[in-house]
Amino acid sequence: MTLRPQKIARAPLVYALLALSLVCADCRMMEKTEDQNRTPSPNAAAGDPRSVHARAISIDMHADTTQRLVDEGLDINARLDDGHLDSVRMKEGGLDAQFFSIWVEPQLYGGGGASAVKRADDQIKAVRSLAERHPETWELATTAADIRRIAGEGRLAALMGLEGGYAIDERLENVERYYKLGVRYMSPAWSVSTSWAGSSGDEVGRTRGLNDFGREVIREMNRLGIMVDVSHVSDKTFWDIINTSQKPVIATHSACRAIANVPRNLDDEMLRALAQKGGVCCVDFYPEFLEPGWSEKKKQVDREIAGMVQRASDEETRSPAWKKIARDRVRIREYARRLPAVTVSRIVDHIDHIVKLVGIESVGIGSDFDGIQAVPQDLSTVAELPHLTEELMRRGYKEEEIDKILGGNILRVMEEVEKGTRR
Ligand SMILES: [Zn+2]
């Protein structure tokens, strides 16, 4: 009899598998439990990061692999030889659930209108089709209970978050439309402000928060059960969201300004407000948001390689999406050559900072994989995710704390946001 890697969904099975695990030491490591708070298996080797990692339900709040599905037509159910994420490497890395970013780049698809809507819809179709084509591996999840069940069956949960509210096209009814299509979080703006929400990435965002329509959007998200994501919004928008949302608010892929002072990160006052609302800051893996000074060095490198990037773009004759891929390939190569390496230890510095400031309940992970042009050298793809758990354990984090960081805190927020909705 072979045991498949599983998170056990039913109690009698727990005991049966525990008994089996006594005679199957190799299988033991892969055993997973559905209940985060369950007492660790007596067979678990205390202090073994691999087994601690394998048992936890791990949820990554942000990856841009979605655009690869659409633009490159990739099937991520097989191992890819590039990029950061596919199902094979997800299983190797013990990641159970992935929020796929439905990202509409306004420069290419508009900050609203038919082409922004189409771009979002194409990505949603691609994620849904991934789950439909590979039901043995994937299932589309929309609730915390879905994630627990799918992980319990040893499969992968695919979830969706809308990055930037461009695709709602300034129409409130579209928020519900995206909810019905399966979207479970939305950030009001990416790097370009909308008319109703300021971004941290442009000039106008410096003074723009939410207007009346923006506040209506937040209330509609609360009503439906869509988590509000503050990653990318301006400071003013952040505070307007905090003051408007009746439900916990999350940052799906940001880190701490106290360590790396960039506008995309949250300062301590913001982290306190997020925690007070029961929210979670999911730490991004991008060196620019992790390493002090990296952002300034990157700007210098961008100037140095501007010609190279432009040439790659010019030489690519296919769609604007392919031109972007060509530009990013040059950046990936040159950043690796010219910018300082960052390690997983720096990610844990940010986790530590949040834990010390506001407690263990308010931190998660949001890799930004396949959307970033540089990665930590020892967490260069999702397959290396266990290195994060190793470093957490090296610094003294206990198993139940690691469970919360890897996914438990997000499951709690999802359950809270799902409460009182019309489902
Ligand atoms: Zn982003």
Coordinates of C-alpha atoms and ligand atoms in Angstrom, one line a residue:
M1 CA 0.0 0.0 0.0
T2 CA 1.3 3.4 -0.8
L3 CA 0.4 6.6 1.1
R4 CA 0.0 9.7 -0.8
P5 CA 1.0 13.0 0.7
Q6 CA -2.1 14.0 2.5
K7 CA -3.6 16.4 5.0
I8 CA -6.0 14.1 6.8
A9 CA -9.6 15.2 6.5
R10 CA -11.4 12.8 8.9
A11 CA -10.5 11.9 12.5
P12 CA -10.6 8.1 12.2
L13 CA -8.2 8.3 9.3
V14 CA -5.8 10.3 11.5
Y15 CA -5.5 7.4 13.9
A16 CA -5.3 4.8 11.1
L17 CA -2.5 6.8 9.3
L18 CA -0.7 7.5 12.5
A19 CA -0.6 3.7 13.1
L20 CA 0.6 3.2 9.6
S21 CA 3.2 5.9 9.9
L22 CA 4.9 3.9 12.7
V23 CA 5.8 1.3 10.1
C24 CA 6.4 3.7 7.3
A25 CA 9.0 6.2 8.4
D26 CA 9.4 7.7 4.9
C27 CA 5.7 8.4 4.5
R28 CA 5.6 10.0 7.9
M29 CA 7.3 13.2 6.7
M30 CA 4.6 13.8 4.1
E31 CA 1.7 13.4 6.5
K32 CA -0.4 16.5 6.9
T33 CA -3.2 17.3 9.2
E34 CA -6.2 19.4 8.4
D35 CA -6.5 21.1 11.8
Q36 CA -3.8 23.7 12.3
N37 CA -4.2 23.6 16.1
R38 CA -4.0 19.8 16.4
T39 CA -1.4 18.4 18.7
P40 CA 1.6 17.5 16.6
S41 CA 1.9 13.8 15.8
P42 CA 3.9 11.9 18.4
N43 CA 6.0 10.6 15.5
A44 CA 7.0 14.0 14.3
A45 CA 10.6 14.6 14.8
A46 CA 10.7 17.6 17.0
G47 CA 12.9 20.2 15.4
D48 CA 12.7 18.7 11.9
P49 CA 11.9 21.6 9.7
R50 CA 10.9 19.4 6.7
S51 CA 8.2 17.6 8.7
V52 CA 7.0 20.8 10.3
H53 CA 6.8 22.5 6.9
A54 CA 5.1 19.5 5.3
R55 CA 2.4 19.3 8.0
A56 CA 1.5 23.0 7.9
I57 CA -1.1 24.3 5.4
S58 CA 0.9 26.8 3.4
I59 CA -0.8 29.6 1.5
D60 CA 1.0 32.1 -0.8
M61 CA -1.0 35.2 -1.2
H62 CA 0.4 36.5 -4.4
A63 CA 2.0 35.1 -7.6
D64 CA 1.9 36.5 -11.1
T65 CA 2.2 33.1 -12.8
T66 CA -1.3 33.9 -14.2
Q67 CA 0.1 36.2 -16.9
R68 CA 2.4 33.3 -18.0
L69 CA -0.7 31.1 -18.4
V70 CA -2.3 33.7 -20.7
D71 CA 0.7 35.3 -22.6
E72 CA 3.0 32.3 -22.9
G73 CA 0.2 29.7 -23.0
L74 CA 2.1 27.6 -20.4
D75 CA 0.7 24.5 -18.7
I76 CA 2.1 24.8 -15.2
N77 CA 1.0 21.2 -14.4
A78 CA 4.4 20.0 -15.5
R79 CA 7.8 21.2 -14.3
L80 CA 8.9 24.3 -16.1
D81 CA 12.6 25.1 -16.7
D82 CA 12.2 28.7 -16.0
G83 CA 10.1 31.0 -13.8
H84 CA 9.3 30.5 -10.1
L85 CA 6.2 28.3 -9.9
D86 CA 4.5 25.3 -11.3
S87 CA 2.6 22.4 -9.7
V88 CA 5.6 20.1 -9.5
R89 CA 7.7 22.6 -7.7
M90 CA 4.7 23.7 -5.5
K91 CA 4.5 20.1 -4.2
E92 CA 8.2 19.9 -3.7
G93 CA 8.0 23.1 -1.7
G94 CA 5.0 22.0 0.3
L95 CA 2.9 24.9 -0.8
D96 CA -0.8 24.0 -0.6
A97 CA -2.6 27.0 -1.9
Q98 CA -1.8 29.7 -4.4
F99 CA -3.6 33.0 -4.8
F100 CA -3.1 33.8 -8.5
S101 CA -2.9 37.5 -9.2
I102 CA -5.4 38.8 -11.8
W103 CA -3.2 41.7 -12.8
V104 CA -4.3 44.3 -15.3
E105 CA -1.4 46.5 -16.3
P106 CA -2.9 49.9 -17.1
Q107 CA -0.2 50.9 -19.4
L108 CA -1.0 48.0 -21.7
Y109 CA -4.7 47.4 -21.1
G110 CA -6.0 50.7 -19.8
G111 CA -7.1 51.8 -16.3
G112 CA -10.6 50.7 -17.1
G113 CA -12.8 50.0 -20.1
A114 CA -13.4 46.9 -22.2
S115 CA -9.7 45.9 -22.7
A116 CA -9.0 46.1 -18.9
V117 CA -12.1 43.9 -18.2
K118 CA -11.0 41.5 -21.0
R119 CA -7.5 41.2 -19.6
A120 CA -8.9 40.3 -16.1
D121 CA -11.4 37.9 -17.6
D122 CA -8.7 36.1 -19.7
Q123 CA -6.6 35.5 -16.6
I124 CA -9.6 34.2 -14.6
K125 CA -10.5 31.9 -17.5
A126 CA -6.9 30.6 -17.5
V127 CA -6.9 29.8 -13.7
R128 CA -10.3 28.2 -13.9
S129 CA -9.1 26.1 -16.9
L130 CA -6.0 25.0 -15.1
A131 CA -8.2 23.5 -12.4
E132 CA -10.7 22.0 -14.9
R133 CA -8.0 20.4 -17.0
H134 CA -6.1 18.9 -14.0
P135 CA -8.6 18.0 -11.3
E136 CA -6.2 15.3 -9.9
T137 CA -3.8 18.2 -9.0
W138 CA -5.8 21.4 -8.8
E139 CA -9.1 22.7 -7.6
L140 CA -10.4 26.2 -7.6
A141 CA -11.0 27.3 -4.0
T142 CA -13.0 30.3 -2.8
T143 CA -13.2 29.7 1.0
A144 CA -10.9 28.7 3.9
A145 CA -12.9 25.4 4.2
D146 CA -12.1 24.7 0.5
I147 CA -8.3 25.2 1.2
R148 CA -8.4 22.9 4.2
R149 CA -10.3 20.2 2.3
I150 CA -8.2 20.4 -0.9
A151 CA -5.0 20.4 1.1
G152 CA -6.4 17.5 3.1
E153 CA -6.7 15.5 -0.1
G154 CA -3.1 16.2 -1.1
R155 CA -4.1 18.5 -3.9
L156 CA -3.4 22.1 -4.7
A157 CA -5.8 25.0 -4.2
A158 CA -6.0 27.7 -6.8
L159 CA -7.4 31.0 -5.7
M160 CA -7.7 34.4 -7.3
G161 CA -7.1 38.0 -6.3
L162 CA -7.6 41.1 -8.4
E163 CA -4.5 43.3 -8.4
G164 CA -5.6 46.9 -9.0
G165 CA -9.3 47.7 -9.4
Y166 CA -9.0 48.7 -13.0
A167 CA -11.2 45.8 -14.2
I168 CA -14.2 46.9 -12.2
D169 CA -14.3 49.8 -14.7
E170 CA -15.7 52.2 -12.1
R171 CA -18.9 50.2 -11.8
L172 CA -20.0 48.9 -8.4
E173 CA -21.9 45.9 -9.9
N174 CA -18.6 44.6 -11.3
V175 CA -17.4 43.9 -7.8
E176 CA -20.1 41.3 -7.5
R177 CA -19.3 40.1 -11.0
Y178 CA -15.7 39.3 -10.0
Y179 CA -16.9 37.8 -6.7
K180 CA -19.1 35.4 -8.7
L181 CA -16.1 34.5 -11.0
G182 CA -14.2 33.4 -7.8
V183 CA -12.1 36.5 -6.9
R184 CA -11.5 36.7 -3.2
Y185 CA -9.3 39.7 -2.7
M186 CA -8.8 43.0 -4.5
S187 CA -6.4 45.9 -4.2
P188 CA -8.0 49.1 -5.3
A189 CA -4.9 50.2 -7.2
W190 CA -1.7 48.8 -8.6
S191 CA 1.2 51.2 -9.4
V192 CA -1.2 53.7 -11.2
S193 CA -3.9 55.5 -9.2
T194 CA -7.5 55.1 -10.2
S195 CA -10.0 57.9 -10.0
W196 CA -11.3 56.4 -6.8
A197 CA -8.1 55.2 -5.0
G198 CA -4.5 56.5 -4.8
S199 CA -1.5 54.3 -5.6
S200 CA 1.9 54.3 -3.8
G201 CA 3.5 54.2 -7.3
D202 CA 2.6 57.6 -8.9
E203 CA 2.6 61.3 -8.1
V204 CA -1.2 61.7 -7.8
G205 CA -1.2 58.9 -5.2
R206 CA 0.7 61.2 -2.8
T207 CA -2.4 63.1 -2.1
R208 CA -5.2 60.8 -3.3
G209 CA -7.1 58.5 -0.9
L210 CA -10.5 56.9 -1.5
N211 CA -13.3 59.0 -2.8
D212 CA -17.0 58.3 -2.1
F213 CA -17.1 55.7 -4.8
G214 CA -14.0 54.1 -3.4
R215 CA -15.5 53.8 0.0
E216 CA -18.6 52.2 -1.6
V217 CA -16.4 49.7 -3.3
I218 CA -14.8 48.7 0.1
R219 CA -18.3 48.3 1.7
E220 CA -19.4 46.2 -1.2
M221 CA -16.3 44.0 -0.8
N222 CA -17.1 43.6 2.9
R223 CA -20.7 42.7 2.0
L224 CA -19.7 40.0 -0.5
G225 CA -16.7 38.6 1.3
I226 CA -13.8 39.8 -0.8
M227 CA -10.7 40.6 1.3
V228 CA -9.4 44.2 0.9
D229 CA -5.7 44.2 -0.1
V230 CA -3.6 47.3 0.7
S231 CA -0.5 46.3 -1.1
H232 CA 0.3 49.0 -3.7
V233 CA -2.1 51.7 -2.4
S234 CA -1.0 55.1 -1.2
D235 CA -0.7 55.9 2.5
K236 CA -3.8 58.1 2.3
T237 CA -5.7 55.2 0.7
F238 CA -4.4 52.8 3.3
W239 CA -5.8 55.0 6.1
D240 CA -9.1 55.5 4.3
I241 CA -9.4 51.7 3.9
I242 CA -8.7 51.2 7.6
N243 CA -11.4 53.7 8.5
T244 CA -13.9 52.3 6.0
S245 CA -13.6 48.5 6.1
Q246 CA -15.7 46.7 8.7
K247 CA -13.7 43.5 8.1
P248 CA -10.0 42.6 8.6
V249 CA -7.7 44.1 5.9
I250 CA -4.6 42.4 4.4
A251 CA -1.4 43.3 2.6
T252 CA -0.9 40.4 0.2
H253 CA 2.7 41.2 -0.8
S254 CA 4.4 44.0 1.1
A255 CA 7.1 44.2 3.9
C256 CA 8.3 46.7 6.5
R257 CA 9.5 50.3 6.0
A258 CA 11.3 50.0 9.3
I259 CA 13.8 47.8 7.5
A260 CA 13.5 48.7 3.8
N261 CA 12.0 52.2 3.4
V262 CA 10.1 52.0 0.2
P263 CA 6.6 53.3 -0.5
R264 CA 5.4 49.7 -1.2
N265 CA 6.1 48.7 2.3
L266 CA 4.1 49.5 5.5
D267 CA 5.4 51.6 8.3
D268 CA 5.0 50.6 12.0
E269 CA 1.9 52.7 12.5
M270 CA 0.2 51.0 9.5
L271 CA 1.2 47.6 10.7
R272 CA -0.3 48.4 14.1
A273 CA -3.6 49.5 12.5
L274 CA -3.7 46.4 10.2
A275 CA -3.2 44.2 13.3
Q276 CA -5.8 46.0 15.3
K277 CA -8.3 45.2 12.6
G278 CA -7.4 41.5 12.8
G279 CA -5.5 41.7 9.5
V280 CA -2.3 40.2 8.1
C281 CA 0.8 41.5 6.4
C282 CA 2.1 38.9 4.0
V283 CA 5.8 39.4 3.4
D284 CA 7.0 39.8 -0.2
F285 CA 10.1 38.0 -1.4
Y286 CA 11.3 40.8 -3.7
P287 CA 14.8 42.1 -2.6
E288 CA 13.7 45.7 -3.4
F289 CA 11.2 45.5 -0.5
L290 CA 13.5 43.4 1.8
E291 CA 17.0 44.8 1.6
P292 CA 17.8 48.4 2.7
G293 CA 19.4 50.4 -0.1
W294 CA 18.6 47.8 -2.8
S295 CA 15.9 50.0 -4.3
E296 CA 18.4 52.9 -4.9
K297 CA 21.0 50.5 -6.4
K298 CA 18.3 49.1 -8.6
K299 CA 17.5 52.6 -10.0
Q300 CA 21.1 53.1 -10.9
V301 CA 21.2 49.7 -12.6
D302 CA 18.0 50.5 -14.5
R303 CA 19.8 53.6 -15.9
E304 CA 22.8 51.5 -16.9
I305 CA 20.8 48.8 -18.7
A306 CA 18.1 51.1 -20.2
G307 CA 19.6 50.7 -23.7
M308 CA 19.8 46.9 -23.4
V309 CA 16.2 46.7 -22.2
Q310 CA 15.0 48.9 -25.0
R311 CA 16.8 46.8 -27.6
A312 CA 15.3 43.6 -26.3
S313 CA 11.9 45.2 -26.5
D314 CA 12.4 46.5 -30.1
E315 CA 13.7 43.1 -31.3
E316 CA 10.6 41.3 -30.0
T317 CA 8.0 41.6 -32.7
R318 CA 5.1 39.9 -31.2
S319 CA 2.4 41.4 -28.8
P320 CA 3.1 44.1 -26.2
A321 CA 2.9 41.4 -23.6
W322 CA 5.8 39.6 -25.3
K323 CA 7.8 42.8 -25.4
K324 CA 7.3 43.1 -21.7
I325 CA 8.5 39.5 -21.2
A326 CA 11.6 40.4 -23.3
R327 CA 12.4 43.5 -21.2
D328 CA 11.9 41.5 -18.0
R329 CA 14.3 38.8 -19.2
V330 CA 17.1 41.4 -19.6
R331 CA 16.3 42.8 -16.1
I332 CA 16.3 39.3 -14.5
R333 CA 19.8 38.6 -16.0
E334 CA 21.3 42.0 -15.2
Y335 CA 19.9 42.4 -11.7
A336 CA 21.4 39.0 -10.8
R337 CA 24.8 40.2 -12.1
R338 CA 24.8 43.7 -10.8
L339 CA 22.7 43.8 -7.6
P340 CA 23.5 42.4 -4.1
A341 CA 22.2 38.9 -3.3
V342 CA 19.5 38.7 -0.6
T343 CA 18.8 35.5 1.4
V344 CA 15.8 34.0 3.2
S345 CA 17.2 35.3 6.4
R346 CA 16.2 38.9 5.3
I347 CA 12.6 37.7 4.8
V348 CA 12.6 36.4 8.3
D349 CA 14.0 39.8 9.6
H350 CA 10.7 41.3 8.3
I351 CA 8.6 38.5 9.8
D352 CA 10.5 39.1 13.1
H353 CA 9.8 42.8 13.0
I354 CA 6.1 42.3 12.5
V355 CA 5.9 39.6 15.2
K356 CA 7.8 41.8 17.7
L357 CA 5.7 44.9 16.8
V358 CA 2.2 43.4 16.7
G359 CA 2.3 39.7 17.4
I360 CA 2.4 36.3 15.6
E361 CA -1.3 36.6 14.4
S362 CA -0.6 39.3 11.9
V363 CA 2.0 37.9 9.5
G364 CA 1.9 35.7 6.4
I365 CA 3.7 35.2 3.1
G366 CA 3.1 36.7 -0.4
S367 CA 6.0 35.7 -2.6
D368 CA 5.2 37.8 -5.7
F369 CA 6.8 34.9 -7.7
D370 CA 6.8 35.3 -11.4
G371 CA 6.1 39.0 -11.0
I372 CA 9.6 39.9 -9.7
Q373 CA 12.9 40.2 -11.5
A374 CA 15.0 39.1 -8.6
V375 CA 14.6 36.5 -5.9
P376 CA 16.4 35.6 -2.7
Q377 CA 19.3 33.3 -3.7
D378 CA 18.1 30.5 -1.4
L379 CA 14.4 30.9 -2.1
S380 CA 14.7 31.3 -5.9
T381 CA 11.6 29.2 -6.7
V382 CA 8.6 27.8 -4.7
A383 CA 10.5 24.5 -4.4
E384 CA 12.8 26.1 -1.9
L385 CA 10.0 27.3 0.4
P386 CA 11.1 24.9 3.2
H387 CA 14.2 27.1 3.6
L388 CA 11.9 29.7 5.2
T389 CA 10.7 27.2 7.8
E390 CA 14.3 26.2 8.5
E391 CA 15.2 29.8 9.1
L392 CA 12.2 30.4 11.3
M393 CA 13.0 27.3 13.4
R394 CA 16.7 28.3 13.6
R395 CA 15.4 31.6 15.2
G396 CA 13.3 29.8 17.7
Y397 CA 9.8 29.9 16.2
K398 CA 7.6 27.0 17.5
E399 CA 5.6 24.7 15.2
E400 CA 2.3 26.3 16.0
E401 CA 3.7 29.8 15.3
I402 CA 5.1 28.6 11.9
D403 CA 1.6 27.1 11.1
K404 CA 0.2 30.6 11.6
I405 CA 2.8 32.3 9.5
L406 CA 2.6 29.9 6.6
G407 CA -1.2 29.9 6.3
G408 CA -3.1 29.8 9.6
N409 CA -3.4 33.5 9.9
I410 CA -4.8 33.9 6.4
L411 CA -7.3 31.0 7.0
R412 CA -8.5 33.0 10.1
V413 CA -8.9 36.2 8.1
M414 CA -10.7 34.4 5.3
E415 CA -13.2 32.8 7.8
E416 CA -13.7 36.2 9.4
V417 CA -14.4 37.9 6.0
E418 CA -16.7 35.1 4.9
K419 CA -18.9 35.6 8.1
G420 CA -22.3 37.2 7.5
T421 CA -21.9 37.2 3.7
R422 CA -24.8 36.1 1.6
R423 CA -23.4 32.8 0.5
Ligands
ZN1 ZN 2.2 43.7 -7.0

